Amino acid sequence: MYWLGTDLTFPDYNEVNEDGIIAIGGDLSPERLILAYKKGIFPWFNEDEPILWWFPQDRFVLFPENLHVSKSMKKVFKDQIFTFTENKAFREVILNCSNVNRKNQDGTWITNDMVEAYCKLNQLGIAKSIEVWKDNQLVGGFYGIEMGNVFCGESMFAHVSNASKAGFIQFVAKYHKKYELIDCQVYTDHLASLGAIEINSETFLEYLHHD
């Protein structure tokens, strides 16, 4: 396995192992994170582990034109149950994402270092949060990284039913002309129900590097 040093570099894609890990170590500096996302690589690791850098061979993505909105979600929007903002509460969103209980996961992969690193990216205008409000309370949201015509989604949370789904639908509908695809990284039933599909990593890189 390729261990990163202090140099701002990542190995060739042929270094990816069968699990999708391309490198270990390094740091979470803004410069390294930006380089990683430009190459389609993202960090994902537990608190007691070194930083693991991933480049899955099968990439789970949503093409905005394939967004599926169910009848029940259309009613949620018609009834105006939620309101939405962007970059109004980035730290609160990522902290909520780090604290939410997830099925089949003992803990969170969003460590304190990750929180601070992505807050720095938000201050640089690279990371974005979407907030979902109900009765003036933050009830859902998600955050991710803007990479040109691709939005790399990182994590989402919901404290009430349909909150994160509504935020995602509103975001995709609003930016369907700006982003050619939304990177969801790995499969979830939640995003599959909204129209996300798997594509191979080569196709993903073509979109990521398309000017």
XYZ file of C-alpha atoms in Angstrom:
211
model
C 0.000 0.000 0.000
C 1.252 3.457 -0.928
C 2.039 5.648 2.089
C 1.873 9.398 1.566
C 4.669 11.642 2.784
C 4.870 15.400 2.968
C 4.859 15.883 -0.808
C 1.537 16.940 -2.315
C 1.071 13.935 -4.540
C -1.015 10.789 -4.968
C 0.006 7.528 -6.652
C -1.173 6.360 -10.058
C -4.641 4.885 -10.210
C -3.186 1.421 -10.754
C -2.145 1.474 -7.089
C -5.786 1.088 -5.994
C -6.373 -2.134 -4.078
C -9.431 -4.367 -4.430
C -11.249 -2.469 -1.667
C -10.810 0.879 -3.429
C -8.030 2.314 -1.240
C -5.344 4.162 -3.206
C -3.145 5.530 -0.394
C -2.683 5.848 3.369
C -1.416 8.686 5.529
C -0.656 12.258 4.602
C -2.735 15.060 6.058
C -6.020 16.917 5.665
C -4.589 20.241 4.558
C -6.746 22.243 2.138
C -4.090 21.797 -0.561
C -4.065 18.005 -0.266
C -7.842 17.743 -0.088
C -8.284 19.914 -3.177
C -5.725 17.825 -5.077
C -7.481 14.642 -3.981
C -10.907 15.752 -5.171
C -9.474 16.965 -8.480
C -8.257 13.385 -8.972
C -11.526 11.802 -7.831
C -10.035 10.667 -4.512
C -11.611 11.220 -1.088
C -10.676 10.492 2.561
C -12.706 8.050 4.637
C -11.378 6.578 7.862
C -12.165 5.949 11.512
C -10.914 7.951 14.470
C -8.291 5.383 15.467
C -6.983 4.781 11.929
C -4.475 6.582 9.716
C -6.056 8.600 6.916
C -7.348 6.270 4.189
C -7.737 7.680 0.668
C -10.308 6.053 -1.623
C -10.852 5.752 -5.346
C -13.696 3.226 -5.861
C -13.723 1.375 -9.166
C -17.517 1.605 -9.224
C -18.720 5.126 -8.558
C -22.250 5.872 -7.357
C -23.506 9.066 -9.009
C -26.656 10.938 -9.891
C -27.115 12.548 -13.283
C -29.437 15.502 -12.521
C -31.736 14.671 -15.429
C -32.361 11.256 -13.817
C -33.570 12.711 -10.503
C -36.621 10.775 -9.332
C -39.137 12.610 -7.162
C -41.851 10.389 -5.694
C -45.467 11.453 -5.278
C -44.987 11.677 -1.531
C -41.979 13.986 -1.949
C -43.877 16.152 -4.429
C -46.498 16.600 -1.722
C -43.778 17.596 0.773
C -42.749 20.410 -1.554
C -46.326 21.393 -2.359
C -47.117 21.672 1.357
C -43.936 23.750 1.878
C -42.980 21.741 4.936
C -39.325 22.819 4.744
C -37.297 25.879 3.850
C -33.760 25.723 2.473
C -30.558 27.740 2.737
C -26.971 27.367 1.550
C -23.790 27.955 3.540
C -25.691 29.521 6.420
C -24.712 26.858 8.975
C -21.873 24.800 7.511
C -20.287 23.836 10.826
C -23.656 22.863 12.292
C -24.386 20.665 9.273
C -21.103 18.777 9.396
C -21.353 18.365 13.177
C -24.843 16.928 12.795
C -23.550 14.581 10.093
C -20.794 13.446 12.463
C -23.211 12.723 15.313
C -26.038 10.964 13.504
C -26.477 7.234 14.141
C -26.084 5.196 10.966
C -27.169 1.646 10.262
C -24.354 -0.921 10.463
C -21.848 1.672 11.715
C -20.536 1.720 15.284
C -19.271 5.286 15.129
C -18.542 8.183 12.852
C -15.861 8.664 10.230
C -16.185 12.452 10.515
C -13.484 13.100 13.098
C -12.731 16.447 14.719
C -9.843 16.875 12.260
C -12.246 16.244 9.375
C -14.669 18.846 10.710
C -11.971 21.497 10.905
C -10.525 20.571 7.496
C -13.848 20.891 5.682
C -14.740 24.087 7.530
C -11.524 25.526 6.086
C -12.613 24.414 2.609
C -15.960 26.112 3.197
C -14.164 29.347 4.100
C -12.252 29.022 0.821
C -15.528 28.707 -1.095
C -14.878 25.105 -2.119
C -17.083 23.193 0.325
C -20.814 23.945 0.408
C -23.596 23.086 2.818
C -27.320 22.829 2.221
C -29.500 23.419 5.260
C -33.083 22.225 5.708
C -35.238 24.054 8.238
C -38.614 23.416 9.836
C -40.151 25.861 12.303
C -36.824 27.724 12.398
C -34.993 24.583 13.503
C -32.200 22.876 11.539
C -33.691 19.459 10.803
C -31.558 18.203 7.917
C -28.842 18.956 5.428
C -25.751 17.803 3.639
C -22.376 19.105 2.522
C -19.911 18.465 -0.250
C -17.159 19.788 -2.485
C -17.558 21.753 -5.705
C -15.228 20.564 -8.465
C -16.186 22.465 -11.601
C -19.118 20.705 -13.232
C -19.217 17.975 -10.558
C -20.514 18.239 -6.994
C -18.919 15.695 -4.677
C -21.424 14.911 -1.934
C -19.889 13.932 1.391
C -22.524 13.279 4.042
C -26.111 14.107 4.988
C -28.334 13.980 8.053
C -32.004 14.227 8.957
C -33.695 14.691 12.307
C -37.204 14.461 10.842
C -38.594 12.302 8.055
C -37.762 13.379 4.483
C -35.554 16.314 5.539
C -32.290 15.267 3.895
C -34.129 13.875 0.875
C -35.968 17.176 0.398
C -32.725 19.120 0.672
C -31.048 16.905 -1.904
C -33.966 17.153 -4.347
C -34.116 20.924 -4.002
C -30.355 21.194 -4.555
C -30.309 18.988 -7.658
C -33.312 20.768 -9.157
C -31.707 24.150 -8.552
C -28.290 23.241 -9.985
C -29.208 20.758 -12.709
C -27.674 23.056 -15.359
C -24.501 23.743 -13.379
C -23.468 20.203 -12.434
C -23.208 17.408 -14.951
C -23.327 14.885 -12.166
C -23.514 14.582 -8.384
C -20.898 12.234 -6.931
C -22.498 10.122 -4.192
C -19.316 7.994 -3.835
C -20.763 4.637 -2.724
C -24.153 2.940 -2.969
C -26.985 3.689 -0.551
C -30.636 2.702 -0.874
C -31.575 6.273 0.043
C -29.819 7.778 -2.997
C -30.706 4.894 -5.292
C -34.379 5.720 -4.681
C -33.647 9.222 -6.007
C -32.159 7.925 -9.251
C -28.448 7.460 -8.502
C -26.622 4.733 -10.439
C -23.179 3.155 -10.591
C -20.689 4.055 -13.334
C -17.094 2.939 -13.717
C -14.243 5.094 -12.470
C -12.968 5.880 -15.981
C -16.320 7.388 -16.956
C -16.429 9.327 -13.700
C -13.007 10.856 -14.389
C -14.144 11.930 -17.856
C -16.912 14.007 -16.266
C -14.657 15.269 -13.484
C -12.050 16.513 -15.949
C -14.502 17.774 -18.566
C -14.142 21.546 -19.040
